[in-house]
Amino acid sequence: MSIVTVQLGQCGNQIGFEVFDALFSDSHCPQGLCSKRENEAYQASCKERFFSEEENGVPIARAVLVDMEPKVINQTLSKAAHSGRWKYDQHSCFCQKQGSGNNWAYGYSVHGPRHKESIMDLIQKEVEKCDSLSGFFIIMSMAGGTGSGLGAFVTQNLQDQYSNSLKMNQIIWPYGTGEVIVQNYNSILTLSHLYRSSDALLVHENDAIHKICAKLMNIKQISFRDINQVLAHQLGSVFQPTYSGEGSWHYRRNPLGIDWQVRPPLSGLPTLSKMSTNKEFHFNTSIANLVILRGKDVHSADVGAFKDPALYTSWLEPVHAFSVWKTQRAFSKYEKSAALVSNSQFLVKPLDVTVGKAWNMFASKAYIHQYTKFGIEEEDFLDSFTLLEQVIASYCNL
Amino acid sequence: MGRRRRCRVGPEDATRALPEAIAALSRTLPVGPSPEIFRRAKFDCPEAAPALWRLLFRVLSPGPADGASASLSLEAQARWVKSALHSQGYPSRALAQLPDNGSQGSRQLLLALAWLLARGPLLEQLLAQGRVRLGDEMPVCECEALANPGPPAPGVEEVSGVDVRHLQWLMGKLRFRWRNLMASQQEQCALLGQIHLYTRGCHSNRSLGHLSVTETELLRDPEGGRQLLQRLESENARLEAALEWRRRQLVFWRWMDTVLGACPPEATFLPRIHEPGARALEPVARELHALREQLRGAVEARRAAGAAGAGDRRPEWSAARRALRQAVGQDLAALQRAWERGGGLTQPHGPHRLVRMEAGAPRGPGLRAPEVIEALRTQEAHLEAVLRRLQGQCRRELARLARALPGLIWIPPPGR
């Protein structure tokens, strides 16, 4: 079951490279801490998922690279080819000569429709190379120009054309004190559009990863490369093969993703069952948690603490909300590693802050003309605000 | 109990005939109980009840037995059997009143089994279900699955109040599983295509031309071949038992009469059926015929009266009538099309073996893939139209409800 990755914009392409590199290095890591047969199965599964075979034996990443400028794509292509271990397909790239100036509307309404056929063709070619398509993984930033607007457009088209396939978007949450002044507008537009067409949104905050680099890894001068590598490491430990309860090597996704909507209760009807209000202050309530364990002693690991019902909403039993994936094969030379993927209230605060800032700007109509110039009207903004407020309310009411 | 040719029926043969008939029946049925159980059931012995409950459960469940339904408790199985019999129109109330724990009622269960056997080709259906399939098969219609919903999944219980979010979560989970299924099916199709392509020319049967997965496995793995042989042998044994049952069943039905006689009389039970089908229905048929004649007479009288009284307005009337008849005809045709799930498929329903043909090859018997695809597309379009209509109704109803509550802001969900 193969996954086709779509790397969008500068952010998407740089991260995408690191992810493939991390996956490849891990799968060819000699010290797997498991039997040879196990290691071979692991390698084969990783390879089938993310790489396709070429005549001279160099694996080719199952990826489509898209950017409006040629610089980053060329860098990415050459970095991969230079390593000699794996590479990208030269033909699976799409770029233009000019950028989009961090304008979401330009990316969504102009670049998107103009280049839709070429991009979808490239994706179709990658899909045809797969024996069986498991889904799409789209890497993009939330607040930039190309990545975000075009990414939203591309995801929508994937939803239309491949409605039966799963799509997961990896979005990069910008620094709170970011440089792009309209980043909050871009964020809310991206999120609201992706909410409608994607199956799952996997969020990484730049601020959070920055803290990891500074505090846990003690890096003095944190570059984007460091951040991307941490991110890739995290993603790799989630994406590499594991055994799930129902059989081996499924590509699993959190089914509870963001396409979960709740309408405000109609007045006059009894409200939903009460939850103790102090819960929200003490616990971060989750809809679902997934723990992935790799390496030594996985079978004896105790994950009982994750099954505490207090961690989860009242309408879902921990047995449904919590899953564990395990494999003895160690990841990337770490003797033991664990990763947690969580669909919880963790993101409510950053989302609320972003929406609040965007709303304040919108109230004074600042910079709106940049968007209306290219077809994103005020109604679209209002729709986005409504949707995101609903999401925030739903998560708060967990 | 083997087959034995009987040249004449002696007195000891008569006493053996019944147990042998029941034994043949039991060998034909899946999980068939011993003749002793049948005998005890006639006298309503409680120890015969569980085996008969389980037999009825197995017989009434659609599709092959799987671990999940077999693991249902006796109580759950008994409840399901009762509801399945009821939905099939079983007339006796006494069975519905039996306790759920499966401890009683063996005579009633025996009567129910006989009713099922008499009613339709039950054994043939069971044998068809359990057939050993050598080819790669694919269903072309959903008739079986739709007509007979299976037993409930174990562990499903009635809950008094359900959080709507839980329902939404379940819907999401269902959608997710559905998509996984689609992806797996596509993978399976691709792989089947490869196997069929690679094994071209290997099959001894020229009209098939290539091997199926089972046949390929047969060649690769001798252990698998042995297991297949065992399955074929046991299927043969069941078929032979079925033939033997066919020859001997008269004895069984005569005995069932005595079982029925042993029952206390019950007002809701249908009159006794001596042979499957025939004589008891005759008075009913006569009544039906009489009613039909009456109806015909009434219609003629009406028509004559109508024609006589409308002499001067005949031209417009006949035009109007023709238009009406046309409209009714169209409606009926549309209704028929809507009911005909096959959308034009004239071949029999049920699974078909997949055979890959070369482009110019002469056409063999059976369906062609483009025809099936066309028929399925028609069905899909029809179902989508129905879905859209129902969704529209739902939306309008919700909007109406929202309007009824003042001060409420109605935010429809973002389209999907």
Tab-separated table of C-alpha atoms in Angstrom, chain B residues 237-400:
chain	number	residue	atom	x	y	z
B	237	ALA	CA	-20.581	-36.707	0.966
B	238	ARG	CA	-23.141	-33.982	1.621
B	239	LEU	CA	-24.422	-34.147	-1.934
B	240	GLU	CA	-24.800	-37.903	-1.723
B	241	ALA	CA	-26.649	-37.504	1.561
B	242	ALA	CA	-28.925	-34.997	-0.145
B	243	LEU	CA	-29.756	-37.494	-2.884
B	244	GLU	CA	-30.456	-40.165	-0.328
B	245	TRP	CA	-32.710	-37.772	1.570
B	246	ARG	CA	-34.630	-37.091	-1.624
B	247	ARG	CA	-35.396	-40.777	-1.987
B	248	ARG	CA	-36.404	-41.340	1.601
B	249	GLN	CA	-38.156	-38.168	2.624
B	250	LEU	CA	-41.712	-39.510	2.413
B	251	VAL	CA	-41.102	-41.525	5.539
B	252	PHE	CA	-39.957	-38.372	7.311
B	253	TRP	CA	-43.064	-36.390	6.349
B	254	ARG	CA	-45.371	-39.111	7.521
B	255	TRP	CA	-43.535	-39.085	10.818
B	256	MET	CA	-43.814	-35.281	11.014
B	257	ASP	CA	-47.578	-35.699	10.819
B	258	THR	CA	-47.407	-37.723	14.017
B	259	VAL	CA	-45.273	-35.013	15.592
B	260	LEU	CA	-47.881	-32.447	14.670
B	261	GLY	CA	-50.532	-34.742	16.086
B	262	ALA	CA	-48.632	-34.876	19.374
B	263	CYS	CA	-48.888	-31.109	19.705
B	264	PRO	CA	-51.695	-29.561	21.723
B	265	PRO	CA	-54.159	-27.919	19.371
B	266	GLU	CA	-53.509	-24.280	18.605
B	267	ALA	CA	-55.788	-21.820	16.900
B	268	THR	CA	-53.140	-19.941	14.954
B	269	PHE	CA	-51.520	-22.875	13.270
B	270	LEU	CA	-52.229	-23.569	9.631
B	271	PRO	CA	-53.971	-26.829	8.703
B	272	ARG	CA	-51.752	-29.852	8.353
B	273	ILE	CA	-49.873	-30.262	5.124
B	274	HIS	CA	-49.667	-33.895	4.095
B	275	GLU	CA	-47.326	-33.368	1.230
B	276	PRO	CA	-45.290	-30.306	0.574
B	277	GLY	CA	-47.417	-28.075	-1.596
B	278	ALA	CA	-50.551	-29.774	-2.836
B	279	ARG	CA	-53.950	-30.418	-1.375
B	280	ALA	CA	-54.477	-27.958	1.464
B	281	LEU	CA	-54.197	-25.031	-0.891
B	282	GLU	CA	-57.043	-26.169	-3.096
B	283	PRO	CA	-59.902	-24.499	-1.220
B	284	VAL	CA	-57.849	-21.305	-1.126
B	285	ALA	CA	-57.245	-21.502	-4.853
B	286	ARG	CA	-60.953	-22.019	-5.467
B	287	GLU	CA	-61.846	-18.985	-3.382
B	288	LEU	CA	-59.318	-16.873	-5.242
B	289	HIS	CA	-60.746	-17.958	-8.545
B	290	ALA	CA	-64.288	-17.098	-7.426
B	291	LEU	CA	-63.194	-13.662	-6.298
B	292	ARG	CA	-61.469	-13.038	-9.575
B	293	GLU	CA	-64.654	-13.908	-11.470
B	294	GLN	CA	-66.652	-11.536	-9.312
B	295	LEU	CA	-64.155	-8.751	-9.962
B	296	ARG	CA	-64.261	-9.330	-13.649
B	297	GLY	CA	-68.045	-9.200	-13.647
B	298	ALA	CA	-68.027	-5.949	-11.682
B	299	VAL	CA	-65.517	-4.341	-14.018
B	300	GLU	CA	-67.551	-5.283	-17.082
B	301	ALA	CA	-70.686	-3.866	-15.530
B	302	ARG	CA	-68.896	-0.618	-14.752
B	303	ARG	CA	-67.461	-0.312	-18.193
B	304	ALA	CA	-70.823	-0.921	-19.853
B	305	ALA	CA	-72.453	1.685	-17.601
B	306	GLY	CA	-69.698	4.207	-18.260
B	307	ALA	CA	-69.817	3.754	-22.022
B	308	ALA	CA	-73.606	4.002	-22.106
B	309	GLY	CA	-73.787	7.215	-20.094
B	310	ALA	CA	-71.024	9.100	-21.871
B	311	GLY	CA	-72.154	8.718	-25.448
B	312	ASP	CA	-72.122	12.387	-26.427
B	313	ARG	CA	-68.748	13.191	-24.896
B	314	ARG	CA	-66.984	10.255	-26.410
B	315	PRO	CA	-64.180	11.896	-28.436
B	316	GLU	CA	-62.713	13.980	-25.571
B	317	TRP	CA	-63.238	11.194	-23.132
B	318	SER	CA	-61.408	8.665	-25.226
B	319	ALA	CA	-58.526	11.080	-25.770
B	320	ALA	CA	-58.373	11.802	-22.065
B	321	ARG	CA	-58.564	8.118	-21.296
B	322	ARG	CA	-55.759	7.345	-23.740
B	323	ALA	CA	-53.585	10.005	-22.158
B	324	LEU	CA	-54.387	8.636	-18.745
B	325	ARG	CA	-53.623	5.107	-19.796
B	326	GLN	CA	-50.320	6.252	-21.225
B	327	ALA	CA	-49.412	8.078	-18.041
B	328	VAL	CA	-50.320	5.069	-15.934
B	329	GLY	CA	-48.350	2.825	-18.247
B	330	GLN	CA	-45.299	5.033	-17.923
B	331	ASP	CA	-45.628	5.131	-14.161
B	332	LEU	CA	-45.882	1.385	-13.975
B	333	ALA	CA	-42.886	0.967	-16.233
B	334	ALA	CA	-40.853	3.379	-14.108
B	335	LEU	CA	-41.932	1.558	-10.986
B	336	GLN	CA	-40.968	-1.738	-12.500
B	337	ARG	CA	-37.585	-0.374	-13.492
B	338	ALA	CA	-37.085	0.993	-10.023
B	339	TRP	CA	-37.913	-2.395	-8.537
B	340	GLU	CA	-35.835	-4.342	-10.976
B	341	ARG	CA	-32.530	-3.988	-9.243
B	342	GLY	CA	-30.732	-5.719	-12.023
B	343	GLY	CA	-31.446	-2.881	-14.419
B	344	GLY	CA	-31.589	-5.208	-17.371
B	345	LEU	CA	-29.362	-8.101	-16.442
B	346	THR	CA	-31.053	-11.216	-17.662
B	347	GLN	CA	-28.473	-13.656	-16.404
B	348	PRO	CA	-28.904	-15.340	-13.035
B	349	HIS	CA	-27.809	-13.555	-9.910
B	350	GLY	CA	-25.171	-14.714	-7.509
B	351	PRO	CA	-21.393	-14.913	-7.782
B	352	HIS	CA	-19.773	-15.461	-11.154
B	353	ARG	CA	-16.334	-16.800	-11.948
B	354	LEU	CA	-13.877	-14.281	-13.382
B	355	VAL	CA	-12.340	-15.296	-16.692
B	356	ARG	CA	-9.926	-13.153	-18.613
B	357	MET	CA	-10.374	-13.353	-22.364
B	358	GLU	CA	-8.193	-12.291	-25.216
B	359	ALA	CA	-9.432	-9.400	-27.288
B	360	GLY	CA	-10.622	-11.255	-30.349
B	361	ALA	CA	-11.704	-14.485	-28.670
B	362	PRO	CA	-15.163	-15.885	-29.409
B	363	ARG	CA	-17.682	-15.106	-26.733
B	364	GLY	CA	-18.403	-17.864	-24.241
B	365	PRO	CA	-21.418	-18.289	-21.998
B	366	GLY	CA	-21.916	-15.904	-19.148
B	367	LEU	CA	-21.844	-12.185	-18.586
B	368	ARG	CA	-19.382	-9.779	-20.122
B	369	ALA	CA	-17.705	-7.261	-17.904
B	370	PRO	CA	-18.837	-4.139	-19.817
B	371	GLU	CA	-22.474	-5.231	-19.508
B	372	VAL	CA	-22.150	-5.786	-15.795
B	373	ILE	CA	-20.379	-2.458	-15.385
B	374	GLU	CA	-23.143	-0.739	-17.322
B	375	ALA	CA	-25.849	-2.351	-15.221
B	376	LEU	CA	-24.030	-1.414	-12.014
B	377	ARG	CA	-23.634	2.164	-13.224
B	378	THR	CA	-27.349	2.370	-13.861
B	379	GLN	CA	-28.047	1.102	-10.389
B	380	GLU	CA	-25.531	3.549	-8.942
B	381	ALA	CA	-27.109	6.499	-10.736
B	382	HIS	CA	-30.531	5.428	-9.532
B	383	LEU	CA	-29.361	5.084	-5.927
B	384	GLU	CA	-27.578	8.422	-6.061
B	385	ALA	CA	-30.737	10.094	-7.287
B	386	VAL	CA	-32.655	8.532	-4.425
B	387	LEU	CA	-29.968	9.665	-1.971
B	388	ARG	CA	-30.058	13.227	-3.240
B	389	ARG	CA	-33.816	13.283	-3.016
B	390	LEU	CA	-33.756	12.005	0.547
B	391	GLN	CA	-31.014	14.447	1.526
B	392	GLY	CA	-33.037	17.284	0.087
B	393	GLN	CA	-36.057	16.166	2.065
B	394	CYS	CA	-33.975	16.001	5.193
B	395	ARG	CA	-32.567	19.457	4.654
B	396	ARG	CA	-35.978	20.945	4.039
B	397	GLU	CA	-37.345	19.282	7.144
B	398	LEU	CA	-34.480	20.568	9.281
B	399	ALA	CA	-34.899	24.064	7.878
B	400	ARG	CA	-38.598	23.927	8.686
